[in-house]
CSV table of C-alpha atoms in Angstrom, one decimal:
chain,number,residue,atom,x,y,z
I,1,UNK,CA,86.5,114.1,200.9
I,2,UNK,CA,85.0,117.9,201.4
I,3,UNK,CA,88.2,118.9,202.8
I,4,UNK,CA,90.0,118.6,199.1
I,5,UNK,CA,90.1,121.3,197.2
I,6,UNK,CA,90.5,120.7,193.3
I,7,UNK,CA,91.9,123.5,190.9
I,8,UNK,CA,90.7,123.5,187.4
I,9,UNK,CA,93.1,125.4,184.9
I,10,UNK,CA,91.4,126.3,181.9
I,11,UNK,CA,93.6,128.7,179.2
I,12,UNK,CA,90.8,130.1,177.0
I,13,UNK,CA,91.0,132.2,173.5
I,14,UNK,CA,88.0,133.7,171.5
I,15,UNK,CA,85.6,130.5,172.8
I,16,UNK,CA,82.7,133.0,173.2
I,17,UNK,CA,80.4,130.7,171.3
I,18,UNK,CA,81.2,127.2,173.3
I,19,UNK,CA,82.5,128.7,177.0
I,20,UNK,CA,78.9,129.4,179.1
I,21,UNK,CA,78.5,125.9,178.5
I,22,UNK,CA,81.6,124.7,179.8
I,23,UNK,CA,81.4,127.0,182.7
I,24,UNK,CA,77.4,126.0,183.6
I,25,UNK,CA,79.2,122.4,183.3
I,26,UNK,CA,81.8,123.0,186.1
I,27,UNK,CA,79.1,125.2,187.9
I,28,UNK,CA,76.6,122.0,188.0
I,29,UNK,CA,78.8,119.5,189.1
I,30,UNK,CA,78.1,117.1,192.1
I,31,UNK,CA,81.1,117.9,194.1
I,32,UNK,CA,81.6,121.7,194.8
I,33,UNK,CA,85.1,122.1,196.3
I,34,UNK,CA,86.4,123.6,193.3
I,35,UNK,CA,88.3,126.9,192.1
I,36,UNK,CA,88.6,127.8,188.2
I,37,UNK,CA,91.8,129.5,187.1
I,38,UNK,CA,90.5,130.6,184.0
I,39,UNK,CA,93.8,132.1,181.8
I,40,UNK,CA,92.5,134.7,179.2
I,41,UNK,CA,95.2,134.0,176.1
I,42,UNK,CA,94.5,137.5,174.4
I,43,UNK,CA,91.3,136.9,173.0
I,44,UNK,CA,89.4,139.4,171.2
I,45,UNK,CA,85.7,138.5,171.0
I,46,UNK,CA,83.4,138.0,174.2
I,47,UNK,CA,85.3,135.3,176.2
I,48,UNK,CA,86.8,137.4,178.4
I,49,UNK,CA,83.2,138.9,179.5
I,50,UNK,CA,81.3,135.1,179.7
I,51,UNK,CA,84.2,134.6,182.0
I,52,UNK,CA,83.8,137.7,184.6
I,53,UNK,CA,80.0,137.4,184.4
I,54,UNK,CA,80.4,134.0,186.4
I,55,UNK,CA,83.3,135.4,188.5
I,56,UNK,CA,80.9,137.9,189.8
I,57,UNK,CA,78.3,135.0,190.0
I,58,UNK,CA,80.4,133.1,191.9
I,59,UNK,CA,83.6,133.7,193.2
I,60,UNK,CA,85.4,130.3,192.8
I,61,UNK,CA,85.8,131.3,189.4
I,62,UNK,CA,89.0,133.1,188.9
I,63,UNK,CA,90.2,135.3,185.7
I,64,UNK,CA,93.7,136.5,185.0
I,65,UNK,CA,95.4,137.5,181.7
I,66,UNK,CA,98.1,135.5,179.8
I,67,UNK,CA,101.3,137.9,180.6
I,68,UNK,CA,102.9,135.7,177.5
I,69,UNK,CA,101.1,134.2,174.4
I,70,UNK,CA,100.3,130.5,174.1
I,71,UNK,CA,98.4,127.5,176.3
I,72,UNK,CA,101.8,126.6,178.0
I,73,UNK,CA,102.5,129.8,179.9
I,74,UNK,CA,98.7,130.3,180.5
I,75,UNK,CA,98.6,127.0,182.0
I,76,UNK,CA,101.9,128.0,184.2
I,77,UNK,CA,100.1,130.9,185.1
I,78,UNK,CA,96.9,129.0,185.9
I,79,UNK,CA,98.9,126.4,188.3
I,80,UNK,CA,101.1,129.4,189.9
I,81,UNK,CA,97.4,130.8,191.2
I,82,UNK,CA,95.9,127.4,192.1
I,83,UNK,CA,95.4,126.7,196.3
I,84,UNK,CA,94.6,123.0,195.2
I,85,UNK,CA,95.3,119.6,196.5
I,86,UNK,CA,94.2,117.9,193.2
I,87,UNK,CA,94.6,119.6,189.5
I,88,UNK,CA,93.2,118.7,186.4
I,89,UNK,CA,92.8,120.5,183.3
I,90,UNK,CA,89.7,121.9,181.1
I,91,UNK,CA,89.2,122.7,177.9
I,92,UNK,CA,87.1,126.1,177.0
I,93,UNK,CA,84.9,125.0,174.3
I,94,UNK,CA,84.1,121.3,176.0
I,95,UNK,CA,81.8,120.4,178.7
I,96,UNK,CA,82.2,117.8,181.6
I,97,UNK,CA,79.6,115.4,182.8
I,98,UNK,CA,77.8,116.3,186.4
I,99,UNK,CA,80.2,113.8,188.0
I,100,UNK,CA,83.5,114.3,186.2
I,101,UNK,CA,84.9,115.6,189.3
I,102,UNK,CA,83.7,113.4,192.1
I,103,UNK,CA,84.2,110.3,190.0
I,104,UNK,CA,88.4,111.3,189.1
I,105,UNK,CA,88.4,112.4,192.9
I,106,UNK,CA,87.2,109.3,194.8
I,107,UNK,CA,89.2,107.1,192.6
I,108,UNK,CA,92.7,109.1,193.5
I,109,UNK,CA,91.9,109.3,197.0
I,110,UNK,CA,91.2,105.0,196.8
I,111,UNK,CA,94.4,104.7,194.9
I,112,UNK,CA,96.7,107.2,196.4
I,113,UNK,CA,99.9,109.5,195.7
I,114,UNK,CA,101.7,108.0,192.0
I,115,UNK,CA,97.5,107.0,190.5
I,116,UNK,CA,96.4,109.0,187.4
I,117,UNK,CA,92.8,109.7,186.9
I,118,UNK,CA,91.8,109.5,183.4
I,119,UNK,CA,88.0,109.4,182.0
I,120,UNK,CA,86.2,108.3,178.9
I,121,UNK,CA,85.5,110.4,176.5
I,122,UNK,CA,83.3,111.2,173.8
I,123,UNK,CA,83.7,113.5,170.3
I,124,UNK,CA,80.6,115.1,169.4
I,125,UNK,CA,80.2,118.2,166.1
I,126,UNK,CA,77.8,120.1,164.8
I,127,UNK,CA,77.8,118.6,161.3
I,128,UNK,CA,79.0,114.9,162.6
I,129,UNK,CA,82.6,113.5,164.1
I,130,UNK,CA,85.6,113.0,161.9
I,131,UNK,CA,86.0,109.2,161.7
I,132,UNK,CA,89.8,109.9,162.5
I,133,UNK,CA,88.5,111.5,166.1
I,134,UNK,CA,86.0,108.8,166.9
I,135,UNK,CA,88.5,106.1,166.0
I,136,UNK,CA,90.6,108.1,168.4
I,137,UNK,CA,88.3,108.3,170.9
I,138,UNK,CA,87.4,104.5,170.6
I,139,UNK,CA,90.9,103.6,171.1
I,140,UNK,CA,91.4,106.0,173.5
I,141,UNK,CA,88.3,104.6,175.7
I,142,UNK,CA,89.7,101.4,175.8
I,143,UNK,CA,92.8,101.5,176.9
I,144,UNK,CA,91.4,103.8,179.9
I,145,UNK,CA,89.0,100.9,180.7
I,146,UNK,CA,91.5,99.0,181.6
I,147,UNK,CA,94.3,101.8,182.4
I,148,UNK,CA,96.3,99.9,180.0
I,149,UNK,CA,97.0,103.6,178.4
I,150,UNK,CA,100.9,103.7,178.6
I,151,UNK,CA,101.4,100.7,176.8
I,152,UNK,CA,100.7,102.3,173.4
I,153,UNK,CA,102.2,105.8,174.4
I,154,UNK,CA,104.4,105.4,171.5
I,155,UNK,CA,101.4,105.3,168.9
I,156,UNK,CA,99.2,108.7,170.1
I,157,UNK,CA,98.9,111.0,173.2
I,158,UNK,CA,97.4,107.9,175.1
I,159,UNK,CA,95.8,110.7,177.9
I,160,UNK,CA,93.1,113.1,177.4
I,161,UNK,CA,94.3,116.3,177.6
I,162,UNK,CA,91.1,117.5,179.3
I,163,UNK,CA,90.3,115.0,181.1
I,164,UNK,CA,92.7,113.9,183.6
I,165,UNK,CA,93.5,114.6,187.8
I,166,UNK,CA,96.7,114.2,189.3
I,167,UNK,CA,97.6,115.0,192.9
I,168,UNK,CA,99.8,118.7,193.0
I,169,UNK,CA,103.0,116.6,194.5
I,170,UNK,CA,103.1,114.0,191.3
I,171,UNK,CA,102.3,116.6,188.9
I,172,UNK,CA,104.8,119.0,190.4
I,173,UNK,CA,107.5,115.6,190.4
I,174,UNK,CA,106.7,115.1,186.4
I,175,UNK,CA,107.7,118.6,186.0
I,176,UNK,CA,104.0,120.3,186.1
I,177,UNK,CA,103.7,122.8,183.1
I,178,UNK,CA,107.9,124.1,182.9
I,179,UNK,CA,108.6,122.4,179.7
I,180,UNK,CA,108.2,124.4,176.3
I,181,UNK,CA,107.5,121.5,174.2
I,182,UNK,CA,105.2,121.2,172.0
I,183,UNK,CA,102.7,119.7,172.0
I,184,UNK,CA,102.5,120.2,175.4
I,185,UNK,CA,99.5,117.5,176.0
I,186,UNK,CA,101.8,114.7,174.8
I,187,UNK,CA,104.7,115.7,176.2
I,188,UNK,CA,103.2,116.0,179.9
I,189,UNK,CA,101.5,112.1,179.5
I,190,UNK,CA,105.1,111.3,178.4
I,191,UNK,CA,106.5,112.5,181.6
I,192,UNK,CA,103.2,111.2,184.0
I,193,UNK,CA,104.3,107.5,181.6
I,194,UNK,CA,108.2,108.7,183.0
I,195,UNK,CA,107.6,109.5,185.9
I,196,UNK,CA,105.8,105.5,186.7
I,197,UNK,CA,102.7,107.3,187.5
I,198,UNK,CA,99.5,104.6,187.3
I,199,UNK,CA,96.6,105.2,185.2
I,200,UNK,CA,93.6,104.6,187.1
I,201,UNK,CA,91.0,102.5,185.1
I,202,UNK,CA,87.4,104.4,184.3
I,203,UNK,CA,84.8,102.5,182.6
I,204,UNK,CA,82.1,105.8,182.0
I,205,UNK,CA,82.2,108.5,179.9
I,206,UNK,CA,82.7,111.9,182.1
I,207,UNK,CA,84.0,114.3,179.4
I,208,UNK,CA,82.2,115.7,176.0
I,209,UNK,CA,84.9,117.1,173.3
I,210,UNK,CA,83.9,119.3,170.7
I,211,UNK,CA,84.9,119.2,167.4
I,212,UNK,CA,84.8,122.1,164.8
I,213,UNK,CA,87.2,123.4,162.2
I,214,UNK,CA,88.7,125.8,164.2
I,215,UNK,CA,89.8,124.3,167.5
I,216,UNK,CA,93.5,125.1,168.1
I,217,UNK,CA,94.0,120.7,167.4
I,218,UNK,CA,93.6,121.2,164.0
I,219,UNK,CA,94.1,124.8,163.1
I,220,UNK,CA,98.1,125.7,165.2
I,221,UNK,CA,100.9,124.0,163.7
I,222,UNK,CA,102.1,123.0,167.0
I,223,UNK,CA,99.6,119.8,167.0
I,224,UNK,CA,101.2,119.0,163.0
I,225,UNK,CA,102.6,115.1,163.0
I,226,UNK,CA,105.9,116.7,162.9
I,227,UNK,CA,106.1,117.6,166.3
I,228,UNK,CA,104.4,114.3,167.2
I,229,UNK,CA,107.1,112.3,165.3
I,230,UNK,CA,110.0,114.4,167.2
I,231,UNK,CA,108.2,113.9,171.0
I,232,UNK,CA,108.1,110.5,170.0
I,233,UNK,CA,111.7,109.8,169.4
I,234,UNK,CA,112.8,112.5,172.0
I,235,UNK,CA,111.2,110.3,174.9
I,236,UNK,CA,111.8,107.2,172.7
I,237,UNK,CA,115.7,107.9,172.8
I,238,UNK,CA,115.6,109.3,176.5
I,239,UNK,CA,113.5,106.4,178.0
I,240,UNK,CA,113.5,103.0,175.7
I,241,UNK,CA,116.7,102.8,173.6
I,242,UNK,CA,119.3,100.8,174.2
I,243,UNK,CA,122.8,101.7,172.2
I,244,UNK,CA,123.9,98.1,173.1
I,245,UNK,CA,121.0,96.6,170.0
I,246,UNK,CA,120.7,97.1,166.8
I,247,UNK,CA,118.2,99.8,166.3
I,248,UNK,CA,115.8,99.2,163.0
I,249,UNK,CA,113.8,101.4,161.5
I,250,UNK,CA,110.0,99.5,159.7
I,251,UNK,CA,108.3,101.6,157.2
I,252,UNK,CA,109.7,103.4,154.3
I,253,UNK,CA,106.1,105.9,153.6
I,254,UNK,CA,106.6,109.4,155.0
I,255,UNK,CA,106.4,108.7,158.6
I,256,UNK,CA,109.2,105.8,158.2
I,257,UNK,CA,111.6,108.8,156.0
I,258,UNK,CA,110.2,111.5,158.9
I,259,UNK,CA,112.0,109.0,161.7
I,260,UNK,CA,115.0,108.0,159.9
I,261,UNK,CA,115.8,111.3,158.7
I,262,UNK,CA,115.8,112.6,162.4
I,263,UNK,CA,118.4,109.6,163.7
I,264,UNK,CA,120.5,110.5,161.1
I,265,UNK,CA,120.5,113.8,162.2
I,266,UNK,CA,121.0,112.8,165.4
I,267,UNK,CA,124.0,110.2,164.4
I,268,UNK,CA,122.3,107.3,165.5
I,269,UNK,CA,123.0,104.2,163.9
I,270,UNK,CA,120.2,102.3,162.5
I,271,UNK,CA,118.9,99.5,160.1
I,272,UNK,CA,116.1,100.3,157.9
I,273,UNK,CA,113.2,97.9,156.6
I,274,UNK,CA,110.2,97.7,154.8
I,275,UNK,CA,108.2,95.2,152.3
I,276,UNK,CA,108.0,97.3,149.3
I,277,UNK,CA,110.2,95.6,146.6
I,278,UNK,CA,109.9,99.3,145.1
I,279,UNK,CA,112.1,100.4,147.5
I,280,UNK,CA,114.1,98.2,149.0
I,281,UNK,CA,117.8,98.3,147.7
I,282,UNK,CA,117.3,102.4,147.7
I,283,UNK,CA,119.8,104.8,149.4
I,284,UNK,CA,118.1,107.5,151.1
I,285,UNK,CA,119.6,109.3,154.3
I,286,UNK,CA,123.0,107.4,153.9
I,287,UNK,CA,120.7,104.3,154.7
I,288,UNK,CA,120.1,101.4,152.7
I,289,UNK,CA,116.5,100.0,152.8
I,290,UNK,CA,116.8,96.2,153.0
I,291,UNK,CA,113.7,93.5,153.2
I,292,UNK,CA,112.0,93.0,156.5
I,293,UNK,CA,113.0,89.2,157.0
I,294,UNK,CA,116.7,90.2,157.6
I,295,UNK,CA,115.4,90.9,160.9
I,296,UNK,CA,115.4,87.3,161.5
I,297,UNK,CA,119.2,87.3,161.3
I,298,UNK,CA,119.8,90.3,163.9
I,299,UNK,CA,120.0,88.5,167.1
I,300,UNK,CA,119.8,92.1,169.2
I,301,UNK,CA,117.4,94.3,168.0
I,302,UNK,CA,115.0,96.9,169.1
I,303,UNK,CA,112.7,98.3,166.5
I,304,UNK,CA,110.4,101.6,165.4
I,305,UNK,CA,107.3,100.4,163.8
I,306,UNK,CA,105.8,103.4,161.2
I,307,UNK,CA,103.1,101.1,159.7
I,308,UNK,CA,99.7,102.3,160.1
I,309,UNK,CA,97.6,99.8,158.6
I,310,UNK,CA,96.0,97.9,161.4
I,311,UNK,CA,96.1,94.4,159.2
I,312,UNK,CA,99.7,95.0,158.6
I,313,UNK,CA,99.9,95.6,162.3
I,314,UNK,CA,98.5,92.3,163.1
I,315,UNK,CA,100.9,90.8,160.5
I,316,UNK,CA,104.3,92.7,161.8
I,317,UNK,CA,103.3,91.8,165.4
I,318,UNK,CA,103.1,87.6,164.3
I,319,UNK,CA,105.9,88.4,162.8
I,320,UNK,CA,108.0,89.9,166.4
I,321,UNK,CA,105.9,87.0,168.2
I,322,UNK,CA,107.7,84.1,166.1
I,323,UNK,CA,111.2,86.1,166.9
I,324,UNK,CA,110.1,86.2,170.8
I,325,UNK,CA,110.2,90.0,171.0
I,326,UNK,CA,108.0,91.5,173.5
I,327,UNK,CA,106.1,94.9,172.3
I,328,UNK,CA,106.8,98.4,174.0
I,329,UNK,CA,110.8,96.5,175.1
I,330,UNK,CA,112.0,94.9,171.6
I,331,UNK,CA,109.6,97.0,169.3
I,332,UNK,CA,107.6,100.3,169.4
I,333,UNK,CA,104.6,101.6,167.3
I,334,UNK,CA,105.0,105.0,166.3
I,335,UNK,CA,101.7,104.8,164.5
């Protein structure tokens, strides 16, 4: 286990306030065969100085300067200057837990090349979580409890971004940080959930995520649901559909439009449903909304569920378990 070196890439911009912390927190972990590859993004307060004072402490910590603009070159830059066997990410303004490293660590090296390491998270803000993040992070903890993650990839990025370990070779066969979408956390899971790598189950919390109203999730319209709407269906189209069903559209509210608006863009052919009497009967795209329980007719279909209710949820799932559809093959929820 000594002999494995692990790189941490960690893109950092204007994090002066949060960064010693996360840099004590890598400095204070239990297993010590690590290197930093810190990627200064162009900031323009202290960052850039917290980081060199603890390259000059301690040499495993190692500074360059974004060449580009923007967290995906930085992190191609980051991996391009990492010596290690194992890579995981780190985000500036969070802090791990002592054992974050060993714990992701031992667990690859049980499970072997095509395993995942994943950890539990926790939100935690100055003035109090946003009940969207800790109904995030709730979700997000269970499914890594039981490494069940991928089978709700369609709903939300189902990996931490900061909080994951791959070993180089898989990371370098899901296409490591090439790719220019956005955003760029979702997209790589996307490709780990391609690729048929294996999330490995963790049961503790190893990694603390700040919240504040300026981190990049909240503040760069890279991270709108636009973008999350359009990785969905790019991966959706490229991995799960099947031009031989009839593709069918649930949800008429703004995500529902958001989705069907893209297909017809993209000339796909789809049915479109939805419960509200309101609309149903309505032309919009080309596409005529028609009542949910036509479905029952459609002997082939494969469906995009937009409805985020969780009670409505329950009730559309009943409603695909009387039809014998199986989730994630015969229906997806976007939401």
């Amino acid at each position: 286990m000594t002999n494995s070196l692990v790189s941490i890439l960690i893109p950092f911009k204007n994090v002066e306030e949060y960064f010693e912390e996360c840099l004590k927190s890598i400095r204070n972990q239990t297993y010590q065969k690590w290197e930093v590859l810190a990627i200064n993004d162009h900031s323009d307060d202290n960052s850039l100085a917290i980081a060199e004072r603890f390259s000059k402490l301690d040499n495993r910590f190692k500074i360059f300067t974004n060449d580009e603009s923007g967290i995906i070159t930085a992190l191609r830059k980051a991996y391009r200057h990492s010596d290690g066997e194992f890579i995981t990410r780190m985000d500036a303004d969070d802090y791990m837990s002592q054992d974050r490293i060993n714990t992701m660590l031992v667990s690859l090296k049980e499970k072997g090349k095509g395993s995942l390491a994943i950890g539990q998270v926790k939100y935690f803000a100055k003035y109090g979580v946003n009940d969207g993040y800790a109904r995030y992070a709730k979700w997000l903890n269970e499914l890594t409890a039981g490494g069940s993650n991928f089978e709700e990839i369609y709903k939300e990025c189902v990996i931490p971004s900061p909080c994951w370990m791959v070993h180089r070779m898989d990371l370098d066969k899901c296409g490591a940080f090439a790719h220019n979408r956005y955003p760029e956390d979702y997209d790589l899971a996307f490709r780990f959930y391609e690729k048929g790598l294996t999330c490995i189950p963790c049961n503790k919390v190893i990694h603390h995520w700040r919240d504040y109203d300026t981190r990049t999730s909240r503040t760069s319209e890279h991270y709108a649901q636009n973008y999350f709407l359009e990785i969905k269906l790019h991966y959706f189209l490229k991995l799960e559909y099947n031009p031989n069903k009839t593709l069918v559209v649930w949800g008429a509210g703004k995500k529902g439009k958001s989705i069907a608006k893209l297909l017809t863009e993209n000339n796909i052919h789809f049915k479109w449903v939805c419960d509200n009497p309101k609309k149903i009967g309505k032309d919009i795209y080309g596409v005529k909304l028609i009542h949910f329980s036509e479905l029952k007719t459609i002997k082939n279909s494969q469906s995009i569920i937009t409805v985020a209710n969780e009670e409505e949820q329950i009730s559309i799932q009943s409603f695909f378990c009387n039809l014998k559809q199986k989730p994630a093959k015969d229906y997806f929820f976007f939401c």
